[in-house]
Amino acid sequence: MSQDNTLQLPPELLAAVFGHLKQRDVLRAAAVCGRWRVQARHSRNYYPCLKYGTGMLFYLPNMPIVAKAERFSQAMHEVADNEDISRLRVIIRLAFRDDSQWTSPEYGNLEAVVRALILPSLTKCMKKIFRLDIHVPVTYYEVLSPGLCQPAPLLERFRLQGCLEHGTYRSIRPSHDLFGGHAPLLTDASFYGDRADIALDTPVPAFAQVVHLSLEEDATTHLPTLARLFPNVRHLDLRLCSLSLGVDDYGDLSRQLRTLSVSRHVYDEPKSDLIHAFLTDMRSVETIHVDFHRPSGFVGNPALVQVEPLFRHMWHAPNLCVALSQRGDEHLDLYEVRVHSDSNSSTQQRIISITKPMIPRCITDLAILSANITVFHLPHKFLRPYLQFTASLPSLARLVLHIGPYESRIYSESATFDISPMLSSDVEDSDTLGAGMWPALTHIRIHVEGTTTIRVQNDNLLAFLHCLQLPSPRQVLELAGPIVISGDGNKISLTAPLAGTFTLRRLRMGARRLQSRSLSIFQLRSATQYAECIAPAFCTRDPVATFHVIVSLSPSPAPNV
């Protein structure tokens, strides 16, 4: 498109384009011409971001403290006087390593610098600030308080982070007059006590409209009072080193919240029972995400994982879908258990982040939901260890087995996916083999990620299907991912043939439509016939092709020999 055509875009299309631009791109586009500048001013991302401060990793003598403060003050005053700028983001960070010996000929000490340069500029710009991040010790917070008590009619997000001051711990306590009690758009508040305490124990009118609340590290409050201090909070994120837990009634908070996220730092042995009671009382919350992952090097007791109350919240929900999946780098052994209902009658879900040693405890506690589980997602490597549990689920209709990108990289490019672990000697005599296995199962799905080729052994695959005692005459095996089905043609392991319809769908990357073809119904009398009839049709050397194979199988009478 030529430059002239670009400049002549209709207003509604131009507005849509600006709506997708990031803040930096909006500012650049505003400099193209007057028409674009007018349109940019209506964008939510048309705002400057002014920062002042340096982290604790630098000593003060190496930093131009006064020069930076003067430039920051000048920029803030220019923005305040510029009528073209209606929104401003401000970040003030005064987390210095050691300021007790610092002096300046012009101002004396750092407190005087903040009082003379930072405070007046903050006070003047408060009416334009829509996002404010403050990272200060108690002394500087008190210096900035007159500016923070100015009305903030545009403020939408506020983050307060306290830090250590001269090696002493002091509490930052937001005052009743914060933002002049007038912050009608403030819906997102975050309090982070970085080796300093932020105390939330008195009502602040400016927090009346907060919907998203985050409490981190040493931010302290009495949890049952949050419903009173933040009457409109719906989403609560707790990432605390400790909790002020007691034998309390959390009913009001539970009924008020829609989502609750709790981090690993909350879980310690002395408070295990109190945490169990707290999570139990959160039964009314729609979505709960609990992170039981321990910090690196921490030796925790998996028995302390309080999973059971989270699962008990879901015992009444029908058609439950349970998914165990690996998260993050393969060497970290991080996993996630997600439970939700496929029914429209329930919107609750529980998400639990754990490490590998905690998986047995989670599987054990899942037993309270066994009657309602209809879909189960499981990494293939866990099918054997938890075969007894999955095979006995009375309502399980769909089993999804995953080979993820981490697992597939361990294998070679043409690795073998053994779908028949229960046929091995150590479980061959198990009561779960044959009759009684997965009494309601009608659909098996195998999903492979992260490799261009994976081989599925035909004899194990068909023997696995044949041993299932399914109530429906129609069974479905779905293979999704870049899969090659192959057979060696040497082993005949079927005691009875299977008949089926194989549908191959091939989707090339960038293709506009799905190419598909079906193979006619045929008799599978042996693994050899399977290899000869099916494998040539499915094999490919195209690394960008994705195959979606649906196999519908039904038992067929044995042929006359």
XYZ file of C-alpha atoms in Angstrom:
561
model
C 0.000 0.000 0.000
C 1.398 3.409 -0.937
C 1.934 6.190 1.583
C -0.890 8.262 0.039
C -3.358 5.376 0.425
C -2.234 4.828 4.003
C -2.882 8.450 4.885
C -6.355 8.256 3.330
C -7.616 5.334 5.416
C -11.198 5.885 6.652
C -11.446 6.962 10.311
C -13.045 3.726 11.534
C -10.323 1.585 9.926
C -7.597 3.876 11.209
C -9.050 3.666 14.726
C -9.052 -0.144 14.487
C -5.392 -0.126 13.423
C -4.375 2.122 16.316
C -6.288 -0.129 18.690
C -3.835 -2.958 17.955
C -0.643 -0.904 18.323
C 1.549 -1.050 21.411
C 2.409 2.060 23.367
C 5.738 2.690 21.672
C 4.258 2.202 18.187
C 1.367 4.571 18.945
C 3.821 7.311 19.899
C 5.789 6.763 16.700
C 2.661 6.756 14.537
C 1.508 10.008 16.130
C 4.553 11.714 14.627
C 3.620 10.797 11.019
C 1.056 13.536 10.395
C -1.565 15.666 12.085
C -4.425 13.286 11.202
C -2.651 10.338 12.766
C -1.735 12.408 15.791
C -5.411 13.229 16.393
C -6.324 9.562 16.088
C -3.449 8.497 18.369
C -4.701 10.731 21.161
C -7.869 8.624 21.355
C -5.869 5.414 21.819
C -5.479 3.947 25.312
C -1.813 3.372 24.527
C -1.083 7.040 23.780
C 0.833 7.942 26.904
C 4.434 8.518 28.001
C 6.073 6.463 30.740
C 8.376 8.407 33.076
C 10.729 6.569 35.436
C 12.956 7.646 38.260
C 15.253 5.635 40.497
C 17.795 2.857 40.517
C 17.831 -0.543 42.146
C 19.764 -1.677 45.170
C 22.557 -3.275 43.140
C 24.374 0.048 42.696
C 26.128 2.233 45.235
C 25.017 5.843 45.353
C 28.395 7.452 44.579
C 28.249 5.867 41.123
C 24.822 7.295 40.294
C 23.901 10.815 39.120
C 21.126 11.134 41.682
C 20.498 14.868 41.428
C 20.834 15.033 37.632
C 18.345 12.192 37.201
C 15.913 13.759 39.639
C 16.110 17.109 37.859
C 15.475 15.531 34.449
C 12.578 13.527 35.867
C 11.072 16.625 37.473
C 11.373 18.634 34.273
C 9.751 15.883 32.190
C 6.887 15.538 34.681
C 6.175 19.290 34.620
C 6.222 19.318 30.812
C 3.698 16.483 30.698
C 1.489 18.194 33.254
C 1.396 21.361 31.122
C 0.935 19.550 27.787
C -2.765 19.434 26.945
C -2.145 16.853 24.217
C -1.142 14.277 26.835
C -4.052 13.102 28.932
C -2.644 9.840 30.343
C 0.673 9.142 32.058
C 2.414 6.166 33.602
C 4.886 6.886 36.419
C 7.455 4.594 38.059
C 9.323 5.862 41.122
C 11.925 3.570 42.621
C 14.009 4.702 45.568
C 15.413 1.347 46.642
C 19.029 2.339 47.242
C 21.558 0.079 48.899
C 22.877 2.607 51.382
C 21.927 6.271 51.496
C 23.011 7.117 55.043
C 26.378 8.599 53.986
C 25.232 10.299 50.776
C 25.293 14.105 50.696
C 24.792 16.783 48.066
C 25.972 20.432 48.141
C 22.631 21.589 46.725
C 20.195 19.481 48.756
C 22.076 17.864 51.591
C 20.655 14.330 51.782
C 18.476 12.072 49.616
C 15.325 12.853 51.565
C 15.752 16.510 50.630
C 16.200 15.582 46.955
C 12.970 13.617 46.982
C 11.138 16.401 48.798
C 12.425 19.159 46.478
C 12.196 17.443 43.068
C 10.136 14.229 43.109
C 7.284 15.248 45.397
C 6.252 18.467 43.560
C 6.277 16.780 40.157
C 4.228 13.841 41.452
C 1.719 16.225 43.017
C 1.330 18.195 39.785
C 0.852 15.127 37.560
C -1.394 13.034 39.797
C -4.545 14.006 37.900
C -3.079 12.520 34.675
C -1.548 9.336 36.073
C -3.409 6.172 35.109
C -0.766 3.696 36.294
C 1.515 4.276 39.279
C 4.345 2.067 40.558
C 6.028 3.095 43.832
C 9.027 1.161 45.241
C 10.292 2.924 48.366
C 11.249 2.442 52.021
C 9.076 3.925 54.745
C 10.920 7.249 54.976
C 10.511 8.118 51.306
C 6.907 6.901 51.310
C 6.177 9.383 54.083
C 7.920 12.140 52.095
C 5.776 11.340 49.034
C 2.539 11.055 51.029
C 1.329 14.645 50.320
C 1.543 13.905 46.599
C -0.076 10.483 46.995
C -2.977 12.121 48.826
C -3.933 14.148 45.738
C -7.080 13.005 43.856
C -6.310 10.500 41.082
C -9.379 10.523 38.804
C -7.676 8.509 36.024
C -5.717 6.012 38.130
C -6.485 2.421 37.071
C -3.579 0.427 38.483
C -1.485 0.975 41.619
C 1.508 -1.061 42.781
C 3.175 -0.338 46.120
C 6.410 -2.125 46.941
C 8.161 -1.560 50.233
C 11.872 -2.199 50.763
C 14.374 -2.434 53.591
C 15.688 0.792 55.092
C 19.074 0.944 56.831
C 18.773 -2.710 57.833
C 15.590 -2.124 59.870
C 12.061 -3.353 59.285
C 9.316 -0.744 59.370
C 5.743 -0.971 58.159
C 4.209 1.050 55.346
C 0.560 1.669 56.090
C -1.564 3.303 53.319
C -3.461 6.172 54.859
C -7.180 6.842 54.823
C -6.551 9.902 52.616
C -4.652 8.030 49.893
C -5.462 9.598 46.498
C -7.720 12.008 48.325
C -10.214 9.168 48.693
C -11.029 9.704 45.019
C -9.817 7.026 42.591
C -13.026 5.884 40.869
C -11.204 3.962 38.116
C -8.751 2.118 40.383
C -9.541 -1.578 39.828
C -6.098 -3.194 40.103
C -3.966 -2.936 43.260
C -0.779 -4.796 44.158
C 1.150 -4.711 47.442
C 4.607 -6.239 47.614
C 6.588 -6.226 50.855
C 10.195 -6.654 49.717
C 11.872 -7.277 53.099
C 9.512 -4.656 54.481
C 5.997 -4.914 55.779
C 3.002 -3.333 54.049
C 0.148 -3.335 56.547
C -3.442 -3.390 55.267
C -5.620 -3.147 58.354
C -7.737 -0.005 57.942
C -10.306 0.880 55.259
C -9.044 3.160 52.468
C -11.858 4.778 50.425
C -9.666 4.840 47.308
C -9.697 1.001 47.298
C -13.484 0.774 47.124
C -13.528 -0.180 43.412
C -10.537 -2.557 43.404
C -11.404 -5.790 41.583
C -7.942 -7.366 41.166
C -5.873 -7.559 44.366
C -2.381 -9.009 44.717
C -0.569 -9.494 48.028
C 3.074 -10.583 47.798
C 5.895 -11.508 50.173
C 5.572 -9.461 53.394
C 2.297 -7.690 52.710
C 0.251 -8.511 55.804
C -3.440 -8.445 56.499
C -6.078 -10.459 58.294
C -7.628 -12.392 55.418
C -11.219 -12.481 56.692
C -11.198 -8.658 56.719
C -10.307 -8.358 53.022
C -13.965 -8.486 52.074
C -14.480 -5.347 54.172
C -11.285 -3.527 53.168
C -11.818 -4.271 49.441
C -15.599 -4.596 49.064
C -15.487 -5.148 45.285
C -12.511 -7.506 45.038
C -13.235 -10.483 42.770
C -9.740 -11.753 41.921
C -7.241 -12.374 44.716
C -3.610 -13.383 44.227
C -1.742 -14.450 47.391
C 2.022 -14.842 47.078
C 2.927 -14.493 50.699
C 5.742 -15.783 52.873
C 3.226 -16.347 55.663
C -0.479 -16.001 56.259
C -2.336 -14.568 59.211
C -4.434 -17.688 59.451
C -6.546 -18.687 62.365
C -9.802 -20.404 63.147
C -11.886 -17.825 61.296
C -14.934 -17.576 59.107
C -13.872 -16.977 55.488
C -17.406 -17.270 54.137
C -17.765 -13.603 53.161
C -14.469 -13.618 51.291
C -15.301 -16.895 49.554
C -18.672 -15.657 48.327
C -17.111 -12.418 47.105
C -14.260 -13.941 45.064
C -14.411 -15.359 41.557
C -10.768 -16.409 41.277
C -8.189 -17.197 43.929
C -4.498 -17.838 43.280
C -2.277 -19.013 46.130
C 1.470 -19.528 45.801
C 3.872 -22.087 47.199
C 5.238 -19.843 49.989
C 2.067 -20.209 52.003
C 2.554 -23.921 52.728
C 4.522 -24.949 55.777
C 4.107 -27.763 58.266
C 3.044 -25.817 61.384
C 0.109 -24.253 59.541
C -0.919 -27.286 57.503
C -4.271 -27.759 59.281
C -5.091 -24.044 59.111
C -4.352 -23.947 55.384
C -6.554 -27.018 54.917
C -9.412 -25.200 56.677
C -8.832 -22.023 54.645
C -8.980 -23.858 51.304
C -12.016 -25.826 52.437
C -13.883 -22.569 53.123
C -13.112 -21.330 49.600
C -15.641 -23.758 48.087
C -17.753 -20.941 46.585
C -14.875 -19.542 44.498
C -15.280 -20.261 40.805
C -11.599 -20.751 39.915
C -8.813 -21.630 42.350
C -5.168 -22.021 41.343
C -2.819 -23.298 44.043
C 0.919 -23.570 43.462
C 2.464 -26.296 45.645
C 5.784 -26.099 43.819
C 8.558 -25.661 46.338
C 11.548 -23.307 45.955
C 14.740 -24.804 44.606
C 16.582 -26.839 47.209
C 13.574 -27.069 49.539
C 12.922 -30.564 50.835
C 9.218 -30.674 51.495
C 6.896 -33.413 52.602
C 4.484 -34.325 49.771
C 2.035 -35.490 52.427
C 1.502 -31.840 53.372
C 0.037 -31.029 49.965
C -3.512 -29.926 50.694
C -5.202 -31.165 47.529
C -8.196 -32.991 48.951
C -10.245 -29.888 49.918
C -9.849 -28.512 46.387
C -11.119 -31.739 44.828
C -13.943 -31.961 47.335
C -15.241 -28.627 46.007
C -15.946 -30.443 42.717
C -17.565 -33.656 43.966
C -21.063 -32.516 42.993
C -20.126 -31.367 39.461
C -21.075 -33.763 36.635
C -18.952 -34.778 33.608
C -15.591 -33.911 35.111
C -12.514 -33.502 32.932
C -9.181 -34.144 34.674
C -5.896 -33.237 32.975
C -2.398 -33.996 34.261
C 0.210 -32.222 32.143
C 3.873 -31.242 32.319
C 4.766 -27.567 32.508
C 7.989 -25.668 31.992
C 11.411 -27.102 31.299
C 11.671 -30.892 31.246
C 14.398 -30.883 33.924
C 12.229 -29.056 36.483
C 9.612 -31.827 36.761
C 6.770 -29.318 37.124
C 3.237 -30.552 36.540
C -0.274 -29.186 36.584
C -3.525 -30.896 37.524
C -6.629 -29.216 36.155
C -10.178 -30.250 37.053
C -13.268 -28.728 35.484
C -16.741 -29.760 34.402
C -17.815 -30.140 30.775
C -21.376 -29.483 31.855
C -22.995 -26.071 31.453
C -24.384 -26.416 34.968
C -20.973 -25.862 36.584
C -18.302 -23.263 35.881
C -15.943 -24.205 38.711
C -12.391 -25.347 38.050
C -9.408 -26.205 40.207
C -5.805 -25.859 38.989
C -2.949 -27.296 41.033
C 0.748 -26.800 40.260
C 2.927 -29.539 41.729
C 6.228 -31.362 41.350
C 6.600 -34.997 40.356
C 6.870 -36.399 43.934
C 3.466 -34.858 44.708
C 1.637 -36.639 41.871
C 0.832 -39.835 43.873
C -0.866 -37.773 46.577
C -2.949 -35.959 43.951
C -3.982 -39.196 42.250
C -4.963 -40.680 45.610
C -7.116 -37.653 46.476
C -8.752 -37.764 43.035
C -10.534 -40.926 44.190
C -13.254 -38.793 45.760
C -14.185 -37.650 42.226
C -13.876 -41.037 40.515
C -17.607 -41.481 39.970
C -17.886 -38.235 37.977
C -14.708 -38.314 35.855
C -15.640 -38.775 32.196
C -12.472 -37.415 30.492
C -8.895 -38.020 31.623
C -5.767 -36.462 30.053
C -2.567 -38.223 31.051
C 1.062 -38.225 29.879
C 1.755 -41.619 28.338
C 4.627 -42.282 30.757
C 2.142 -42.272 33.663
C -0.276 -44.778 32.137
C 1.528 -47.763 33.649
C 2.024 -46.343 37.192
C -1.612 -45.252 37.451
C -3.237 -47.979 35.385
C -5.123 -49.323 38.410
C -6.687 -45.916 39.052
C -7.612 -45.007 35.470
C -8.896 -48.480 34.553
C -11.313 -48.522 37.488
C -12.986 -45.161 36.778
C -16.628 -46.186 36.320
C -17.701 -43.232 34.154
C -14.542 -42.618 32.115
C -15.634 -42.301 28.490
C -12.575 -40.644 26.950
C -8.900 -41.304 27.653
C -6.351 -38.904 26.149
C -2.709 -39.960 26.228
C -0.040 -37.359 25.508
C 3.531 -37.583 24.329
C 4.663 -34.026 24.949
C 7.569 -32.133 23.441
C 9.771 -32.972 26.452
C 9.109 -36.694 26.347
C 9.356 -36.977 22.574
C 12.772 -35.301 22.539
C 14.054 -38.044 24.821
C 13.222 -40.612 22.173
C 14.830 -40.798 18.767
C 13.095 -39.264 15.784
C 11.498 -42.598 14.886
C 10.813 -43.754 18.441
C 8.250 -46.384 19.380
C 5.135 -45.455 21.322
C 4.110 -48.518 23.341
C 0.376 -48.213 23.915
C 0.118 -51.537 25.699
C 1.883 -51.311 29.070
C -0.693 -53.516 30.763
C 0.373 -56.428 28.565
C 3.810 -56.550 30.192
C 4.665 -59.266 32.690
C 4.423 -57.128 35.799
C 0.753 -56.314 35.269
C -0.333 -59.229 33.117
C -2.069 -60.972 35.984
C -3.653 -57.806 37.331
C -7.352 -57.800 38.036
C -7.622 -54.781 35.757
C -6.690 -56.789 32.658
C -9.550 -57.832 30.422
C -13.062 -57.705 31.846
C -13.716 -54.706 34.050
C -11.130 -52.411 32.523
C -12.551 -48.954 31.757
C -16.193 -50.096 31.806
C -17.494 -46.923 30.103
C -14.570 -46.113 27.780
C -15.550 -45.353 24.175
C -12.823 -43.014 22.970
C -9.032 -43.157 23.163
C -6.953 -40.297 21.845
C -3.177 -40.280 21.433
C -1.621 -36.863 20.965
C 2.027 -36.402 20.015
C 3.928 -33.115 20.077
C 7.449 -31.957 19.434
C 8.690 -34.521 16.914
C 8.387 -35.037 13.186
C 7.921 -38.802 13.397
C 6.717 -41.255 16.008
C 5.981 -44.923 15.408
C 3.051 -46.769 16.936
C 3.559 -50.531 17.118
C 0.606 -52.114 15.429
C 0.603 -55.380 17.382
C 0.610 -53.647 20.760
C -1.913 -51.084 19.607
C -4.493 -53.552 18.330
C -3.929 -55.964 21.200
C -4.522 -53.093 23.591
C -7.843 -52.289 21.912
C -8.836 -55.913 21.716
C -8.403 -56.501 25.455
C -10.793 -53.680 26.333
C -14.282 -54.767 27.274
C -16.251 -51.808 25.930
C -20.014 -51.497 26.365
C -20.490 -49.802 23.008
C -20.153 -51.738 19.731
C -18.369 -48.717 18.343
C -14.996 -47.704 19.728
C -12.850 -44.790 18.664
C -9.092 -44.459 18.584
C -7.872 -41.007 17.621
C -4.225 -40.335 16.769
C -3.390 -36.647 16.606
C -0.041 -35.155 15.743
C 2.787 -35.829 13.272
C 2.504 -39.625 13.506
C 3.719 -42.472 11.309
C 1.876 -45.745 11.833
C 4.040 -48.714 10.940
C 4.268 -52.448 11.542
C 7.099 -54.925 11.258
C 4.929 -57.682 9.767
C 6.639 -60.364 11.830
C 4.451 -60.733 14.905
C 0.872 -61.980 14.916
C -0.552 -61.205 18.334
C -4.289 -60.937 17.704
C -6.484 -63.737 18.933
C -9.449 -62.334 17.003
C -9.544 -59.969 14.030
C -10.876 -56.442 14.216
C -12.807 -54.611 11.530
C -12.688 -50.863 11.231
C -12.944 -47.683 9.225
C -9.808 -45.558 9.030
C -10.157 -41.871 8.181
C -7.004 -39.957 7.333
C -7.045 -36.187 7.479
C -3.960 -34.333 6.372
C -3.505 -30.638 7.065
C -0.494 -28.894 5.574
C 0.780 -25.761 7.263
C -0.557 -22.753 5.410
C -3.243 -24.763 3.651
C -6.676 -23.200 3.461
C -8.641 -26.394 3.764
C -8.344 -29.863 5.176
C -7.563 -32.696 2.794
C -9.138 -35.978 3.866
C -9.822 -39.443 2.517
C -11.268 -42.603 3.969
C -10.168 -46.184 3.602
C -12.885 -48.765 3.151
C -13.898 -51.263 5.811
C -11.674 -54.302 5.844
C -10.798 -57.299 7.969
C -7.643 -57.097 10.072
C -6.720 -60.756 10.257
C -3.142 -60.223 11.416
C -0.533 -57.664 12.200
C 0.990 -58.386 8.809
C -2.185 -57.413 6.983
C -2.406 -54.302 9.144
C 1.102 -53.267 8.156
C 0.513 -53.948 4.468
C -2.837 -52.169 4.221
C -2.483 -49.229 6.555
C 1.136 -48.221 7.006
C 1.832 -47.284 3.355
C -1.139 -44.951 3.357
C -0.056 -43.074 6.487
C 3.708 -42.815 6.125
C 5.111 -39.456 5.071
C 8.424 -37.686 4.822
C 6.844 -34.244 4.843
C 7.887 -32.576 8.138
C 5.256 -29.833 7.880
C 2.289 -32.152 7.423
C 0.060 -32.804 10.429
C -1.990 -35.991 10.426
C -5.273 -36.383 12.231
C -6.205 -40.063 12.181
C -9.529 -41.285 13.493
C -9.950 -45.037 13.796
C -13.376 -46.451 14.613
C -13.069 -50.090 15.624
C -15.677 -52.721 16.362
C -15.209 -56.392 17.258
C -15.615 -58.822 14.386
C -16.185 -62.582 14.524
C -13.081 -64.702 14.149
C -12.538 -66.105 10.670
C -12.946 -69.776 9.949
C -9.570 -71.412 9.923
